[in-house]
PDB file of C-alpha atoms and ligand atoms in Angstrom:
ATOM      1  CA  UNK F   1     -91.962  63.530  -1.306  1.00 78.00           C
ATOM      2  CA  UNK F   2     -90.698  66.571   0.842  1.00 83.00           C
ATOM      3  CA  UNK F   3     -87.513  68.317  -1.373  1.00 82.00           C
ATOM      4  CA  UNK F   4     -84.942  70.133   0.260  1.00 82.00           C
ATOM      5  CA  UNK F   5     -85.996  73.861   0.055  1.00 76.00           C
ATOM      6  CA  UNK F   6     -82.362  75.023  -1.559  1.00 70.00           C
ATOM      7  CA  UNK F   7     -81.079  77.769   0.797  1.00 62.00           C
ATOM      8  CA  UNK F   8     -80.368  81.157  -0.441  1.00 56.00           C
ATOM      9  CA  UNK F   9     -77.994  82.399   2.110  1.00 56.00           C
ATOM     10  CA  UNK F  10     -75.700  81.270   4.600  1.00 59.00           C
ATOM     11  CA  UNK F  11     -77.405  83.399   7.947  1.00 65.00           C
ATOM     12  CA  UNK F  12     -80.922  81.609   7.705  1.00 80.00           C
ATOM     13  CA  UNK F  13     -81.722  78.155   9.065  1.00 95.00           C
ATOM     14  CA  UNK F  14     -85.248  77.024   9.035  1.00 97.00           C
ATOM     15  CA  UNK F  15     -87.520  74.140  10.516  1.00 98.00           C
ATOM     16  CA  UNK F  16     -88.864  71.273   9.531  1.00 98.00           C
ATOM     17  CA  UNK F  17     -91.350  68.668  11.023  1.00 98.00           C
ATOM     18  CA  UNK F  18     -93.127  65.978  10.194  1.00 98.00           C
ATOM     19  CA  UNK F  19     -95.449  64.310  12.373  1.00 98.00           C
ATOM     20  CA  UNK F  20     -98.050  61.700  12.216  1.00 98.00           C
ATOM     21  CA  UNK F  21     -99.542  59.106  14.499  1.00 97.00           C
ATOM     22  CA  UNK F  22     -98.135  55.848  15.620  1.00 96.00           C
ATOM     23  CA  UNK F  23     -96.631  53.829  12.451  1.00 96.00           C
ATOM     24  CA  UNK F  24     -96.761  56.508  10.091  1.00 97.00           C
ATOM     25  CA  UNK F  25     -93.360  56.484   8.915  1.00 96.00           C
ATOM     26  CA  UNK F  26     -91.974  59.565  10.534  1.00 96.00           C
ATOM     27  CA  UNK F  27     -88.747  58.102  12.092  1.00 93.00           C
ATOM     28  CA  UNK F  28     -88.201  56.794   8.660  1.00 93.00           C
ATOM     29  CA  UNK F  29     -88.519  60.506   6.762  1.00 96.00           C
ATOM     30  CA  UNK F  30     -86.489  62.243   9.652  1.00 96.00           C
ATOM     31  CA  UNK F  31     -83.617  59.438   8.170  1.00 93.00           C
ATOM     32  CA  UNK F  32     -84.051  59.743   4.481  1.00 94.00           C
ATOM     33  CA  UNK F  33     -84.140  63.498   5.128  1.00 96.00           C
ATOM     34  CA  UNK F  34     -80.591  63.512   7.396  1.00 94.00           C
ATOM     35  CA  UNK F  35     -78.670  60.780   5.164  1.00 92.00           C
ATOM     36  CA  UNK F  36     -79.239  63.090   1.387  1.00 93.00           C
ATOM     37  CA  UNK F  37     -77.575  65.967   4.294  1.00 92.00           C
ATOM     38  CA  UNK F  38     -75.459  63.413   4.972  1.00 89.00           C
ATOM     39  CA  UNK F  39     -74.719  63.168   1.078  1.00 90.00           C
ATOM     40  CA  UNK F  40     -74.344  66.484   0.552  1.00 92.00           C
ATOM     41  CA  UNK F  41     -71.630  66.294   3.259  1.00 91.00           C
ATOM     42  CA  UNK F  42     -73.523  68.556   6.050  1.00 92.00           C
ATOM     43  CA  UNK F  43     -72.100  67.799   9.463  1.00 91.00           C
ATOM     44  CA  UNK F  44     -75.324  66.172  11.181  1.00 93.00           C
ATOM     45  CA  UNK F  45     -76.287  65.489  14.349  1.00 92.00           C
ATOM     46  CA  UNK F  46     -79.334  64.113  15.672  1.00 94.00           C
ATOM     47  CA  UNK F  47     -81.328  64.218  18.971  1.00 96.00           C
ATOM     48  CA  UNK F  48     -83.595  62.527  20.810  1.00 94.00           C
ATOM     49  CA  UNK F  49     -85.168  62.569  24.253  1.00 95.00           C
ATOM     50  CA  UNK F  50     -83.897  59.838  27.739  1.00 91.00           C
ATOM     51  CA  UNK F  51     -87.748  59.133  28.179  1.00 81.00           C
ATOM     52  CA  UNK F  52     -87.497  56.993  24.361  1.00 60.00           C
ATOM     53  CA  UNK F  53     -85.527  53.911  25.287  1.00 58.00           C
ATOM     54  CA  UNK F  54     -87.122  51.114  22.990  1.00 57.00           C
ATOM     55  CA  UNK F  55     -84.634  50.393  21.086  1.00 55.00           C
ATOM     56  CA  UNK F  56     -81.298  51.718  21.520  1.00 55.00           C
ATOM     57  CA  UNK F  57     -79.419  54.480  24.225  1.00 59.00           C
ATOM     58  CA  UNK F  58     -77.539  55.936  21.072  1.00 65.00           C
ATOM     59  CA  UNK F  59     -79.104  55.359  17.633  1.00 65.00           C
ATOM     60  CA  UNK F  60     -82.813  56.679  16.081  1.00 65.00           C
ATOM     61  CA  UNK F  61     -84.574  53.188  15.019  1.00 61.00           C
ATOM     62  CA  UNK F  62     -87.557  53.341  12.927  1.00 61.00           C
ATOM     63  CA  UNK F  63     -89.981  51.322  13.287  1.00 63.00           C
ATOM     64  CA  UNK F  64     -88.010  48.850   9.658  1.00 59.00           C
ATOM     65  CA  UNK F  65     -85.024  49.003  12.009  1.00 56.00           C
ATOM     66  CA  UNK F  66     -83.194  51.684   9.814  1.00 59.00           C
ATOM     67  CA  UNK F  67     -80.271  53.250  12.478  1.00 64.00           C
ATOM     68  CA  UNK F  68     -78.466  56.484  12.209  1.00 72.00           C
ATOM     69  CA  UNK F  69     -76.180  57.368  15.556  1.00 77.00           C
ATOM     70  CA  UNK F  70     -78.144  59.243  17.732  1.00 87.00           C
ATOM     71  CA  UNK F  71     -77.133  60.981  21.032  1.00 92.00           C
ATOM     72  CA  UNK F  72     -79.450  60.826  23.752  1.00 93.00           C
ATOM     73  CA  UNK F  73     -80.379  64.222  25.975  1.00 95.00           C
ATOM     74  CA  UNK F  74     -81.673  64.562  29.541  1.00 94.00           C
ATOM     75  CA  UNK F  75     -82.769  68.455  28.200  1.00 95.00           C
ATOM     76  CA  UNK F  76     -83.614  70.405  25.432  1.00 96.00           C
ATOM     77  CA  UNK F  77     -81.292  72.200  26.803  1.00 96.00           C
ATOM     78  CA  UNK F  78     -78.343  70.212  26.410  1.00 95.00           C
ATOM     79  CA  UNK F  79     -79.481  70.013  22.497  1.00 96.00           C
ATOM     80  CA  UNK F  80     -77.813  74.101  22.671  1.00 94.00           C
ATOM     81  CA  UNK F  81     -74.712  72.864  24.070  1.00 92.00           C
ATOM     82  CA  UNK F  82     -73.762  69.896  21.533  1.00 91.00           C
ATOM     83  CA  UNK F  83     -74.534  71.392  18.649  1.00 89.00           C
ATOM     84  CA  UNK F  84     -71.219  73.356  17.465  1.00 84.00           C
ATOM     85  CA  UNK F  85     -69.955  73.482  14.061  1.00 87.00           C
ATOM     86  CA  UNK F  86     -73.461  71.625  12.572  1.00 92.00           C
ATOM     87  CA  UNK F  87     -75.135  72.105   9.884  1.00 94.00           C
ATOM     88  CA  UNK F  88     -78.293  70.094  10.451  1.00 96.00           C
ATOM     89  CA  UNK F  89     -80.156  68.927  13.790  1.00 97.00           C
ATOM     90  CA  UNK F  90     -82.606  66.105  13.437  1.00 97.00           C
ATOM     91  CA  UNK F  91     -85.021  65.875  16.953  1.00 97.00           C
ATOM     92  CA  UNK F  92     -86.764  62.303  16.845  1.00 96.00           C
ATOM     93  CA  UNK F  93     -89.064  61.906  19.527  1.00 96.00           C
ATOM     94  CA  UNK F  94     -89.755  65.258  19.871  1.00 98.00           C
ATOM     95  CA  UNK F  95     -93.422  65.116  21.863  1.00 97.00           C
ATOM     96  CA  UNK F  96     -91.486  64.203  25.116  1.00 96.00           C
ATOM     97  CA  UNK F  97     -89.175  66.562  25.538  1.00 97.00           C
ATOM     98  CA  UNK F  98     -91.369  70.119  27.131  1.00 95.00           C
ATOM     99  CA  UNK F  99     -91.522  73.486  25.892  1.00 97.00           C
ATOM    100  CA  UNK F 100     -87.966  74.586  26.784  1.00 97.00           C
ATOM    101  CA  UNK F 101     -87.544  72.185  23.628  1.00 98.00           C
ATOM    102  CA  UNK F 102     -89.575  75.812  21.762  1.00 98.00           C
ATOM    103  CA  UNK F 103     -87.146  78.234  21.660  1.00 98.00           C
ATOM    104  CA  UNK F 104     -84.063  76.035  21.486  1.00 98.00           C
ATOM    105  CA  UNK F 105     -85.017  75.044  18.324  1.00 98.00           C
ATOM    106  CA  UNK F 106     -85.869  78.771  17.502  1.00 98.00           C
ATOM    107  CA  UNK F 107     -82.785  79.051  18.650  1.00 97.00           C
ATOM    108  CA  UNK F 108     -80.864  76.631  16.451  1.00 97.00           C
ATOM    109  CA  UNK F 109     -82.931  78.114  12.722  1.00 97.00           C
ATOM    110  CA  UNK F 110     -81.509  81.251  13.808  1.00 96.00           C
ATOM    111  CA  UNK F 111     -77.971  80.693  14.061  1.00 95.00           C
ATOM    112  CA  UNK F 112     -78.446  79.015  10.569  1.00 95.00           C
ATOM    113  CA  UNK F 113     -79.212  75.652  11.248  1.00 96.00           C
ATOM    114  CA  UNK F 114     -81.632  73.646   9.314  1.00 97.00           C
ATOM    115  CA  UNK F 115     -83.592  71.504  12.342  1.00 98.00           C
ATOM    116  CA  UNK F 116     -85.404  68.904  11.190  1.00 98.00           C
ATOM    117  CA  UNK F 117     -88.198  67.523  14.069  1.00 98.00           C
ATOM    118  CA  UNK F 118     -90.327  64.250  14.163  1.00 98.00           C
ATOM    119  CA  UNK F 119     -92.765  63.315  16.760  1.00 98.00           C
ATOM    120  CA  UNK F 120     -96.193  62.522  17.016  1.00 98.00           C
ATOM    121  CA  UNK F 121     -98.896  65.499  16.768  1.00 97.00           C
ATOM    122  CA  UNK F 122    -101.184  63.957  19.005  1.00 97.00           C
ATOM    123  CA  UNK F 123    -101.578  61.033  22.429  1.00 96.00           C
ATOM    124  CA  UNK F 124    -104.117  58.166  22.500  1.00 95.00           C
ATOM    125  CA  UNK F 125    -107.347  60.198  23.551  1.00 95.00           C
ATOM    126  CA  UNK F 126    -106.297  62.283  20.121  1.00 96.00           C
ATOM    127  CA  UNK F 127    -105.093  65.323  22.229  1.00 96.00           C
ATOM    128  CA  UNK F 128    -102.316  68.400  21.054  1.00 97.00           C
ATOM    129  CA  UNK F 129     -98.920  66.231  22.154  1.00 97.00           C
ATOM    130  CA  UNK F 130     -96.716  68.086  24.414  1.00 97.00           C
ATOM    131  CA  UNK F 131     -94.838  70.994  22.640  1.00 98.00           C
ATOM    132  CA  UNK F 132     -96.109  69.722  19.588  1.00 98.00           C
ATOM    133  CA  UNK F 133     -98.631  72.539  18.043  1.00 98.00           C
ATOM    134  CA  UNK F 134     -96.184  75.380  19.184  1.00 98.00           C
ATOM    135  CA  UNK F 135     -93.340  73.943  17.150  1.00 98.00           C
ATOM    136  CA  UNK F 136     -96.374  73.410  13.931  1.00 98.00           C
ATOM    137  CA  UNK F 137     -96.884  76.701  14.365  1.00 98.00           C
ATOM    138  CA  UNK F 138     -92.979  77.684  14.307  1.00 98.00           C
ATOM    139  CA  UNK F 139     -92.166  75.002  11.636  1.00 98.00           C
ATOM    140  CA  UNK F 140     -91.644  76.852   7.852  1.00 97.00           C
ATOM    141  CA  UNK F 141     -91.873  73.110   6.754  1.00 98.00           C
ATOM    142  CA  UNK F 142     -94.963  71.098   8.065  1.00 98.00           C
ATOM    143  CA  UNK F 143     -94.994  67.428   6.689  1.00 98.00           C
ATOM    144  CA  UNK F 144     -98.526  65.745   8.128  1.00 98.00           C
ATOM    145  CA  UNK F 145     -97.575  61.687   7.434  1.00 98.00           C
ATOM    146  CA  UNK F 146    -100.485  58.512   7.533  1.00 98.00           C
ATOM    147  CA  UNK F 147    -100.986  55.154   8.675  1.00 98.00           C
ATOM    148  CA  UNK F 148    -103.183  52.430   8.046  1.00 98.00           C
ATOM    149  CA  UNK F 149    -105.908  51.900  10.043  1.00 98.00           C
ATOM    150  CA  UNK F 150    -105.289  48.283  11.335  1.00 97.00           C
ATOM    151  CA  UNK F 151    -109.107  48.169  11.593  1.00 97.00           C
ATOM    152  CA  UNK F 152    -110.197  49.073   7.273  1.00 98.00           C
ATOM    153  CA  UNK F 153    -107.067  49.887   5.441  1.00 98.00           C
ATOM    154  CA  UNK F 154    -108.136  53.507   5.246  1.00 98.00           C
ATOM    155  CA  UNK F 155    -106.056  56.285   6.379  1.00 98.00           C
ATOM    156  CA  UNK F 156    -104.628  56.288   9.844  1.00 98.00           C
ATOM    157  CA  UNK F 157    -103.588  59.769  12.299  1.00 97.00           C
ATOM    158  CA  UNK F 158    -104.489  58.263  15.182  1.00 98.00           C
ATOM    159  CA  UNK F 159    -102.739  56.244  17.217  1.00 97.00           C
ATOM    160  CA  UNK F 160    -104.619  53.789  19.030  1.00 96.00           C
ATOM    161  CA  UNK F 161    -104.069  52.057  22.285  1.00 94.00           C
ATOM    162  CA  UNK F 162    -105.280  49.345  23.574  1.00 92.00           C
ATOM    163  CA  UNK F 163    -104.336  49.089  26.849  1.00 88.00           C
ATOM    164  CA  UNK F 164    -107.191  50.612  29.349  1.00 85.00           C
ATOM    165  CA  UNK F 165    -103.567  52.644  31.082  1.00 84.00           C
ATOM    166  CA  UNK F 166    -104.382  56.520  31.096  1.00 83.00           C
ATOM    167  CA  UNK F 167    -101.130  57.970  30.967  1.00 87.00           C
ATOM    168  CA  UNK F 168    -101.053  60.426  28.382  1.00 85.00           C
ATOM    169  CA  UNK F 169     -97.095  58.874  28.577  1.00 87.00           C
ATOM    170  CA  UNK F 170     -96.297  54.566  27.818  1.00 87.00           C
ATOM    171  CA  UNK F 171     -94.649  53.580  25.981  1.00 86.00           C
ATOM    172  CA  UNK F 172     -95.383  50.862  23.597  1.00 84.00           C
ATOM    173  CA  UNK F 173     -95.088  49.096  20.442  1.00 83.00           C
ATOM    174  CA  UNK F 174     -97.415  47.095  17.872  1.00 85.00           C
ATOM    175  CA  UNK F 175     -98.343  45.043  21.568  1.00 85.00           C
ATOM    176  CA  UNK F 176    -100.005  48.260  23.053  1.00 92.00           C
ATOM    177  CA  UNK F 177    -100.598  50.550  20.171  1.00 95.00           C
ATOM    178  CA  UNK F 178    -103.062  50.259  16.504  1.00 96.00           C
ATOM    179  CA  UNK F 179    -102.603  53.950  14.139  1.00 97.00           C
ATOM    180  CA  UNK F 180    -106.710  53.479  13.231  1.00 98.00           C
ATOM    181  CA  UNK F 181    -108.888  56.266  11.101  1.00 98.00           C
ATOM    182  CA  UNK F 182    -110.797  58.527  12.782  1.00 98.00           C
ATOM    183  CA  UNK F 183    -114.204  56.383  12.407  1.00 97.00           C
ATOM    184  CA  UNK F 184    -112.630  53.098  14.067  1.00 97.00           C
ATOM    185  CA  UNK F 185    -110.576  55.464  16.667  1.00 97.00           C
ATOM    186  CA  UNK F 186    -114.255  57.466  17.571  1.00 96.00           C
ATOM    187  CA  UNK F 187    -116.220  54.297  17.460  1.00 95.00           C
ATOM    188  CA  UNK F 188    -113.788  52.226  20.147  1.00 92.00           C
ATOM    189  CA  UNK F 189    -113.035  55.576  22.705  1.00 90.00           C
ATOM    190  CA  UNK F 190    -115.796  57.171  22.812  1.00 85.00           C
ATOM    191  CA  UNK F 191    -117.057  55.656  25.306  1.00 83.00           C
ATOM    192  CA  UNK F 192    -114.024  55.702  26.930  1.00 80.00           C
ATOM    193  CA  UNK F 193    -113.199  59.992  26.507  1.00 75.00           C
ATOM    194  CA  UNK F 194    -113.826  62.806  29.016  1.00 71.00           C
ATOM    195  CA  UNK F 195    -116.836  64.452  27.704  1.00 65.00           C
TER     196      UNK F 195
HETATM  197 ZN1  LIG L 201    -110.680  52.622   9.320  1.00 95.45          ZN
END
């Protein structure tokens, strides 16, 4: 369980990244941390990219339907304009932002803001997803959460796409994806992956 770092200086912000496969509880963990910040009377703002419209335009919704109000942004740069007096910034589905998100979160943390980022670390081919590698490198704190493999019940860190669509971004839920462990993922994916 992640325990909040106690800042010794008001000048200092930092970056936390919560990553993992689909259905691993990333958004639940993001919401848990944001709620605790709200309980501590800290001003909180949550952002998600416009691309993720699976459930709700103005709320971050996790798979277990816990919600928290959020702002949909068209670009990472927009986040800078919308974070006036906040102490904590949450960013969900960070893998869908472009590389511009990296200097944006750096600037926020340098200004003294605690930035909590949730995102898929790997795409459906098990390659690093979008800006996530750079965000992981920049973060002070990293939490990798795991799902349960739908084939064998082991810990899962891969998102297995059940359809043959080749695009990196294909929004879907349980009809399109299932969490898989390494062995079960590669057993099905190896014939589909380029060598
Ligand atoms: Zn498995």
